[in-house]
Amino acid sequence: MSYISAVVAKINNLQNGEMQQVEVGKQKVLLAKVDGKYYATGAFCTHQSAPLAKGILSGNRLICPWHNACYNVRSGEQYEPPGLDCLTHFPVRLEGENIIVTIPENSPSQHPPKMVQQNLEVSDKVFVILGTGAAGVHAAETLRHEGFPGRIIMITSESKLPYDRVVMSKQYLQGSTVPKDSLPLRDADFYAENNIELLTGKFVVRVNAKTKQITFADDSLMNYDTLLLATGAKANNLKVPGADLANVFTLRSYQDSDEIVTTIDESKKAVIIGSSFIGMETAASLTKQGVAVTVVSPDKVPFEKLLGEQIGKIYQKIHEKNGVTFQLGTKATEFVGDRKVQAVILDNGEKLAADLVIVGIGVTPATDYLEGVELNEKDNSINTDEYLQVTDGLYAAGDLATFPYWYNGESTRIEHWRLAAQHGRIAALNMTGNRVKYEGVPFFWTGQFNIKMRYVGHVKDWDEAIVQGDLSESEFIAFYLKNKRILAVAANGFDREIAAISELMRLQKMPELERVREGDFDWLGARSC
């Protein structure tokens, strides 16, 4: 193997806690300085290739500016999702004032975590993961990475390899920007090489937590030693006349998106029911495809309950500027048409022409198959402890789990892709006999037209919002308080600040409220370096 070496900087170019993107040959590399030592890794996030030099460095913890994946800058190991791979680490040496990085020629900038091979002579335990979304995939890989040598079986009712569900309402609906072969998170060879058995198209009708047995729709049975429930949630249907007409969809799965895409060319007008994130993202995506979109919602403005009226109006104006129309403060009462939907009737008497309807009115945890466990009486989710354990040999992660959220002490259920991935990792660690609490910071993102909002933390019913920024330019950072404590922050145009805030939340070093109210707090300087 041949190697390439290059002088990438002088030792006085970087201070502790600083990093920059450099080049070795034709390859871009991230150079960082921590505690007087220099480190070099791949320059781009393994999730969606964000330039990591624009992120945040806190000690040896490197935080991606886009979606808050976290890495160990010393080794390249990934600490936090949403990515799966680690950064490749390259050797650094000093010669006088010069910093020199050496890389193998054509070296990849990222790589999967190291994993053990299955060895049934060491362990004949059977670990089953029900569901192949973010929680399931991260759990399976963590089990192998942490040294579990027994059988790992992943089960899904879908016919696809595990895929990136986040793009279903975004890029995938916008046309050919996301090739179908790029959607799987890993290829089939990866699962085979790591002895992760992937059972697709398998419908589970019953899980008996007491007997540790799974029953499938074909009456076949499977026994397990430890089971992770990661089946997520099901999209809610609107129970009105005509809901079964053709071209009335919910959007949750690959199949849903595929079916919607096949109707777009023949659809001139679409009605979105609900102003949730799934609804608004879909509205933006369809508009970009040339479809005239109307959003119907009982709310006064989009995202009113989550983000407040000020931010909700920003979203409404951006959508309206791009051609989306709104019917707010109203509900759909009927879909009409001859086998295929042709119009939507509203409770105010209006009739909206529609070739396509997408219902985005929330989800319900997919838990109706579970026996022997008492479900949460509020929403039929699964109650876990801080280790994501439900009972002996049973764990739950992701959208279906109600868990103790360490930051506010409340029982919480959060429907985020990244949190599900965090949960999957923590559950897997505990399945292997560790005792690791979930102490992560929730984070999610949304992209709609030119707004790329990041949201860190979690609060369901905040009692005050502090909104700062240039709202006329749609740039904002909003702090959501409960009992005079900042529990969540949303922003557009403040990506590095959000990354820094997530780290301060994790470290429990958020500043005093009055300093935030002043509007000039230095979030980037406040992080721990």
Coordinates of N, CA and C in Angstrom, one line a residue, residues 210-372:
K210 N -44.2 -13.1 28.5 CA -44.0 -14.0 29.6 C -43.4 -15.3 29.2
T211 N -43.8 -15.8 28.0 CA -43.3 -17.1 27.5 C -42.1 -16.8 26.6
K212 N -41.8 -15.6 26.2 CA -40.8 -15.2 25.3 C -40.9 -15.9 24.0
Q213 N -42.1 -15.7 23.4 CA -42.4 -16.3 22.1 C -43.1 -15.4 21.2
I214 N -42.7 -15.4 19.9 CA -43.3 -14.6 18.8 C -44.1 -15.5 17.9
T215 N -45.3 -15.0 17.6 CA -46.2 -15.7 16.7 C -46.3 -14.9 15.4
F216 N -46.1 -15.5 14.3 CA -46.2 -14.8 13.0 C -47.6 -15.1 12.3
A217 N -47.9 -14.3 11.3 CA -49.2 -14.4 10.7 C -49.5 -15.8 10.0
D218 N -48.4 -16.5 9.7 CA -48.5 -17.8 9.1 C -48.6 -18.9 10.2
D219 N -48.7 -18.5 11.5 CA -48.8 -19.4 12.6 C -47.5 -20.0 13.0
S220 N -46.4 -19.6 12.4 CA -45.1 -20.1 12.8 C -44.7 -19.4 14.1
L221 N -43.8 -20.0 14.8 CA -43.4 -19.5 16.1 C -41.9 -19.2 16.2
M222 N -41.5 -18.3 17.0 CA -40.0 -18.1 17.3 C -39.8 -17.8 18.8
N223 N -38.9 -18.5 19.4 CA -38.5 -18.2 20.8 C -37.3 -17.3 20.8
Y224 N -37.2 -16.6 21.9 CA -36.1 -15.7 22.0 C -35.6 -15.6 23.4
D225 N -34.4 -15.2 23.6 CA -33.8 -14.9 25.0 C -34.0 -13.5 25.4
T226 N -33.8 -12.6 24.5 CA -34.0 -11.2 24.7 C -34.6 -10.5 23.5
L227 N -35.5 -9.6 23.7 CA -36.2 -9.0 22.5 C -36.2 -7.5 22.7
L228 N -35.9 -6.8 21.6 CA -36.1 -5.4 21.5 C -37.3 -5.1 20.6
L229 N -38.2 -4.3 21.2 CA -39.4 -3.9 20.4 C -39.1 -2.5 19.8
A230 N -39.0 -2.5 18.5 CA -38.7 -1.2 17.8 C -39.5 -1.1 16.6
T231 N -40.8 -1.4 16.7 CA -41.8 -1.3 15.6 C -42.3 0.1 15.3
G232 N -41.9 1.1 16.1 CA -42.3 2.4 15.8 C -43.8 2.7 16.0
A233 N -44.3 3.4 15.0 CA -45.7 3.8 15.1 C -46.4 3.7 13.8
K234 N -47.7 3.7 13.8 CA -48.6 3.6 12.6 C -49.2 5.0 12.4
A235 N -49.3 5.4 11.1 CA -49.9 6.7 10.8 C -51.4 6.6 11.0
N236 N -51.9 7.6 11.6 CA -53.4 7.7 11.9 C -54.1 8.0 10.6
N237 N -55.3 7.3 10.5 CA -56.2 7.5 9.3 C -57.2 8.5 9.8
L238 N -57.8 9.3 8.8 CA -58.9 10.2 9.1 C -60.2 9.4 8.9
K239 N -61.0 9.3 9.9 CA -62.2 8.5 9.9 C -63.4 9.3 9.4
V240 N -63.4 9.5 8.1 CA -64.5 10.3 7.5 C -64.9 9.5 6.2
P241 N -66.2 9.8 5.8 CA -66.6 9.2 4.5 C -65.7 9.4 3.4
G242 N -65.4 8.4 2.6 CA -64.5 8.5 1.5 C -63.0 8.3 1.8
A243 N -62.7 8.0 3.0 CA -61.3 7.8 3.4 C -60.7 6.6 2.7
D244 N -61.5 5.7 2.1 CA -61.0 4.5 1.4 C -60.8 4.7 -0.1
L245 N -61.1 6.0 -0.6 CA -61.0 6.2 -2.0 C -59.5 6.1 -2.5
A246 N -59.3 5.8 -3.7 CA -57.9 5.8 -4.3 C -57.3 7.2 -4.2
N247 N -56.0 7.3 -4.1 CA -55.2 8.5 -4.0 C -55.4 9.3 -2.7
V248 N -56.0 8.6 -1.7 CA -56.0 9.1 -0.3 C -54.9 8.3 0.4
F249 N -53.9 9.0 0.9 CA -52.7 8.3 1.5 C -52.4 8.8 2.9
T250 N -51.7 8.0 3.6 CA -50.9 8.4 4.7 C -49.4 8.3 4.3
L251 N -48.5 8.8 5.0 CA -47.1 8.8 4.6 C -46.3 8.4 5.8
R252 N -45.8 7.1 5.8 CA -45.0 6.6 6.9 C -43.9 5.7 6.3
S253 N -44.2 5.0 5.3 CA -43.3 3.9 4.8 C -42.8 4.2 3.4
Y254 N -41.8 3.3 3.0 CA -41.3 3.3 1.6 C -42.4 3.1 0.6
Q255 N -43.3 2.2 1.0 CA -44.4 1.9 0.1 C -45.4 3.1 -0.1
D256 N -45.6 3.8 1.0 CA -46.5 5.0 1.0 C -45.9 6.0 0.0
S257 N -44.6 6.3 0.2 CA -43.9 7.2 -0.7 C -43.9 6.8 -2.2
D258 N -43.7 5.5 -2.4 CA -43.6 5.0 -3.7 C -45.0 5.2 -4.4
E259 N -46.1 4.9 -3.7 CA -47.4 5.0 -4.2 C -47.8 6.5 -4.5
I260 N -47.3 7.4 -3.6 CA -47.6 8.8 -3.9 C -46.8 9.3 -5.1
V261 N -45.6 8.9 -5.2 CA -44.8 9.3 -6.4 C -45.4 8.9 -7.7
T262 N -46.0 7.7 -7.7 CA -46.6 7.3 -9.0 C -47.8 8.1 -9.4
T263 N -48.4 8.8 -8.5 CA -49.6 9.6 -8.8 C -49.3 11.1 -9.1
I264 N -48.0 11.5 -8.8 CA -47.7 13.0 -8.9 C -47.9 13.5 -10.3
D265 N -47.4 12.7 -11.3 CA -47.4 13.2 -12.7 C -48.9 13.5 -13.2
E266 N -49.8 12.7 -12.6 CA -51.2 12.9 -13.0 C -52.0 13.8 -12.0
S267 N -51.3 14.3 -11.1 CA -52.0 15.2 -10.1 C -51.7 16.6 -10.2
K268 N -52.7 17.4 -10.4 CA -52.5 18.9 -10.5 C -52.8 19.6 -9.2
K269 N -53.7 19.0 -8.4 CA -54.0 19.6 -7.1 C -54.0 18.5 -6.0
A270 N -53.3 18.9 -4.9 CA -53.2 18.0 -3.7 C -53.7 18.8 -2.5
V271 N -54.3 18.0 -1.6 CA -54.7 18.5 -0.3 C -54.0 17.8 0.8
I272 N -53.3 18.5 1.7 CA -52.7 17.9 2.8 C -53.5 18.1 4.1
I273 N -53.9 17.1 4.7 CA -54.7 17.2 6.0 C -53.7 17.2 7.2
G274 N -53.6 18.3 7.8 CA -52.7 18.4 9.0 C -51.5 19.3 8.7
S275 N -51.2 20.1 9.7 CA -50.0 21.0 9.5 C -48.9 20.6 10.4
S276 N -48.7 19.2 10.6 CA -47.6 18.7 11.3 C -46.4 18.7 10.4
F277 N -45.2 18.2 10.9 CA -44.0 18.2 10.2 C -44.1 17.4 8.9
I278 N -44.8 16.2 9.1 CA -44.9 15.3 7.9 C -45.8 16.0 6.9
G279 N -46.8 16.7 7.3 CA -47.7 17.4 6.4 C -47.0 18.6 5.7
M280 N -46.3 19.4 6.4 CA -45.7 20.6 5.9 C -44.5 20.2 5.0
E281 N -43.7 19.2 5.4 CA -42.6 18.7 4.5 C -43.2 18.2 3.2
T282 N -44.3 17.4 3.3 CA -44.9 16.9 2.1 C -45.4 18.0 1.2
A283 N -46.0 19.0 1.8 CA -46.5 20.2 1.0 C -45.4 20.9 0.3
A284 N -44.2 21.0 0.9 CA -43.1 21.6 0.2 C -42.6 20.8 -0.9
S285 N -42.5 19.5 -0.6 CA -42.0 18.5 -1.7 C -42.9 18.5 -2.9
L286 N -44.2 18.4 -2.7 CA -45.1 18.3 -3.8 C -45.1 19.6 -4.6
T287 N -45.0 20.8 -3.9 CA -45.0 22.1 -4.6 C -43.8 22.1 -5.5
K288 N -42.7 21.6 -5.0 CA -41.5 21.6 -5.9 C -41.7 20.7 -7.1
Q289 N -42.6 19.8 -7.0 CA -42.9 18.9 -8.2 C -44.0 19.5 -9.1
G290 N -44.4 20.8 -8.8 CA -45.3 21.5 -9.7 C -46.8 21.2 -9.3
V291 N -47.1 20.6 -8.2 CA -48.4 20.3 -7.8 C -49.0 21.5 -6.9
A292 N -50.2 21.9 -7.2 CA -50.8 23.0 -6.4 C -51.3 22.4 -5.1
V293 N -50.8 22.9 -4.0 CA -51.1 22.3 -2.7 C -51.9 23.2 -1.8
T294 N -52.9 22.6 -1.1 CA -53.6 23.3 0.0 C -53.5 22.5 1.3
V295 N -53.1 23.2 2.3 CA -53.0 22.5 3.7 C -54.2 22.9 4.5
V296 N -54.9 21.8 5.0 CA -56.1 22.0 5.8 C -55.7 21.6 7.3
S297 N -56.0 22.5 8.2 CA -55.6 22.2 9.6 C -56.5 23.0 10.5
P298 N -56.8 22.4 11.7 CA -57.7 23.1 12.7 C -56.9 24.2 13.4
D299 N -55.5 24.2 13.3 CA -54.7 25.2 14.0 C -54.8 26.6 13.4
K300 N -54.4 27.6 14.2 CA -54.4 29.0 13.7 C -53.2 29.2 12.7
V301 N -52.1 28.6 13.1 CA -50.9 28.7 12.2 C -50.2 27.3 12.3
P302 N -49.4 27.0 11.3 CA -48.7 25.7 11.4 C -47.8 25.7 12.7
F303 N -47.6 24.5 13.3 CA -46.7 24.3 14.4 C -47.0 25.2 15.6
E304 N -48.3 25.6 15.7 CA -48.6 26.6 16.8 C -48.3 26.0 18.2
K305 N -48.6 24.8 18.4 CA -48.4 24.2 19.7 C -47.0 23.9 20.0
L306 N -46.2 23.5 19.0 CA -44.8 23.1 19.3 C -43.9 24.3 19.2
L307 N -44.1 25.3 18.3 CA -43.2 26.4 18.1 C -43.7 27.7 18.4
G308 N -45.0 27.8 18.6 CA -45.6 29.1 18.9 C -46.0 29.9 17.6
E309 N -46.8 30.9 17.8 CA -47.4 31.7 16.7 C -46.4 32.4 15.9
Q310 N -45.4 33.0 16.5 CA -44.4 33.8 15.7 C -43.7 32.9 14.7
I311 N -43.2 31.8 15.2 CA -42.5 30.9 14.3 C -43.4 30.2 13.3
G312 N -44.6 29.9 13.8 CA -45.6 29.3 12.9 C -45.9 30.2 11.7
K313 N -46.0 31.5 11.9 CA -46.3 32.5 10.9 C -45.2 32.5 9.9
I314 N -43.9 32.4 10.3 CA -42.8 32.4 9.4 C -43.0 31.2 8.4
Y315 N -43.3 30.0 9.0 CA -43.5 28.9 8.1 C -44.6 29.1 7.1
Q316 N -45.7 29.6 7.6 CA -46.9 29.9 6.8 C -46.5 30.8 5.6
K317 N -45.8 31.9 5.9 CA -45.4 32.9 4.9 C -44.5 32.3 3.9
I318 N -43.5 31.5 4.3 CA -42.6 30.9 3.4 C -43.3 29.9 2.4
H319 N -44.3 29.1 3.0 CA -45.0 28.2 2.1 C -45.9 29.0 1.2
E320 N -46.6 30.0 1.7 CA -47.5 30.8 0.8 C -46.7 31.5 -0.3
K321 N -45.5 32.0 0.0 CA -44.6 32.6 -1.0 C -44.3 31.6 -2.1
N322 N -44.2 30.4 -1.8 CA -43.9 29.3 -2.8 C -45.1 28.7 -3.4
G323 N -46.3 29.2 -3.1 CA -47.5 28.8 -3.8 C -48.4 27.9 -3.0
V324 N -48.1 27.5 -1.8 CA -49.0 26.7 -0.9 C -50.1 27.6 -0.4
T325 N -51.3 27.1 -0.4 CA -52.4 27.8 0.2 C -52.9 27.1 1.5
F326 N -53.5 27.8 2.4 CA -53.9 27.2 3.7 C -55.4 27.4 3.9
Q327 N -56.0 26.4 4.5 CA -57.3 26.5 5.1 C -57.2 26.1 6.5
L328 N -57.0 27.2 7.4 CA -56.7 27.0 8.8 C -57.9 27.2 9.6
G329 N -57.9 26.6 10.8 CA -59.1 26.7 11.7 C -60.3 25.9 11.1
T330 N -60.0 24.9 10.4 CA -61.0 24.0 9.8 C -60.6 22.6 9.7
K331 N -61.5 21.7 9.4 CA -61.3 20.3 9.3 C -61.9 19.7 8.1
A332 N -61.4 18.6 7.6 CA -62.0 17.8 6.5 C -63.1 16.9 7.1
T333 N -64.2 16.9 6.5 CA -65.3 16.1 6.9 C -65.7 15.0 6.0
E334 N -65.2 15.1 4.7 CA -65.5 14.0 3.7 C -64.6 14.1 2.5
F335 N -64.3 13.0 2.0 CA -63.6 12.9 0.7 C -64.6 12.4 -0.3
V336 N -64.7 13.0 -1.5 CA -65.7 12.6 -2.5 C -65.0 12.3 -3.8
G337 N -65.6 11.4 -4.5 CA -65.1 11.0 -5.8 C -65.6 9.7 -6.3
D338 N -65.4 9.3 -7.6 CA -65.9 8.1 -8.1 C -64.7 7.1 -8.1
R339 N -64.6 6.3 -7.1 CA -63.5 5.4 -6.8 C -62.2 6.1 -6.5
K340 N -61.9 7.2 -7.1 CA -60.7 8.0 -6.8 C -61.1 9.4 -6.3
V341 N -60.3 9.9 -5.3 CA -60.7 11.1 -4.7 C -60.7 12.3 -5.8
Q342 N -61.7 13.1 -5.7 CA -61.8 14.3 -6.6 C -62.0 15.6 -5.8
A343 N -62.4 15.5 -4.5 CA -62.6 16.7 -3.8 C -62.6 16.4 -2.3
V344 N -62.3 17.5 -1.5 CA -62.3 17.4 0.0 C -63.4 18.4 0.5
I345 N -64.3 17.9 1.3 CA -65.3 18.8 1.9 C -64.9 19.2 3.3
L346 N -64.9 20.5 3.6 CA -64.5 21.0 4.9 C -65.7 21.3 5.7
D347 N -65.4 21.4 7.0 CA -66.5 21.7 8.0 C -67.1 23.1 7.9
N348 N -66.4 24.0 7.1 CA -67.0 25.3 6.9 C -67.8 25.3 5.6
G349 N -68.0 24.2 5.0 CA -68.8 24.1 3.8 C -68.1 24.2 2.5
E350 N -66.8 24.5 2.5 CA -66.0 24.7 1.3 C -65.7 23.3 0.7
K351 N -65.5 23.3 -0.6 CA -65.2 22.1 -1.4 C -63.9 22.3 -2.1
L352 N -62.8 21.6 -1.8 CA -61.5 21.7 -2.5 C -61.3 20.6 -3.5
A353 N -61.0 21.0 -4.7 CA -60.7 20.0 -5.7 C -59.4 19.3 -5.4
A354 N -59.3 18.0 -5.6 CA -58.1 17.3 -5.2 C -57.9 16.1 -6.1
D355 N -56.8 15.9 -6.7 CA -56.4 14.7 -7.3 C -55.6 13.7 -6.4
L356 N -55.2 14.3 -5.3 CA -54.3 13.6 -4.4 C -54.5 14.2 -3.0
V357 N -54.7 13.3 -2.0 CA -54.9 13.7 -0.6 C -53.9 12.9 0.3
I358 N -53.2 13.7 1.1 CA -52.2 13.0 2.1 C -52.7 13.4 3.5
V359 N -52.9 12.4 4.3 CA -53.3 12.6 5.7 C -52.1 12.6 6.6
G360 N -51.9 13.7 7.3 CA -50.7 13.7 8.2 C -51.2 14.2 9.6
I361 N -51.9 13.4 10.3 CA -52.5 13.8 11.6 C -52.0 13.0 12.8
G362 N -50.7 12.7 12.7 CA -50.1 12.0 13.8 C -50.0 10.5 13.7
V363 N -49.5 9.9 14.7 CA -49.2 8.4 14.7 C -49.7 7.8 16.0
T364 N -49.8 6.5 16.0 CA -50.1 5.7 17.2 C -49.1 4.6 17.3
P365 N -48.5 4.5 18.5 CA -47.5 3.4 18.7 C -48.0 2.0 18.2
A366 N -47.1 1.3 17.5 CA -47.5 0.0 17.0 C -47.2 -1.0 18.0
T367 N -48.2 -1.3 18.9 CA -48.0 -2.2 20.0 C -49.1 -3.2 20.2
D368 N -50.0 -3.3 19.2 CA -51.2 -4.1 19.4 C -50.9 -5.6 19.4
Y369 N -49.7 -6.0 19.1 CA -49.3 -7.4 19.1 C -48.8 -7.9 20.5
L370 N -48.6 -7.0 21.4 CA -47.9 -7.3 22.6 C -48.8 -7.8 23.7
E371 N -48.4 -9.0 24.3 CA -49.2 -9.6 25.4 C -48.3 -9.7 26.6
G372 N -48.9 -9.7 27.8 CA -48.2 -9.9 29.0 C -47.5 -8.7 29.6

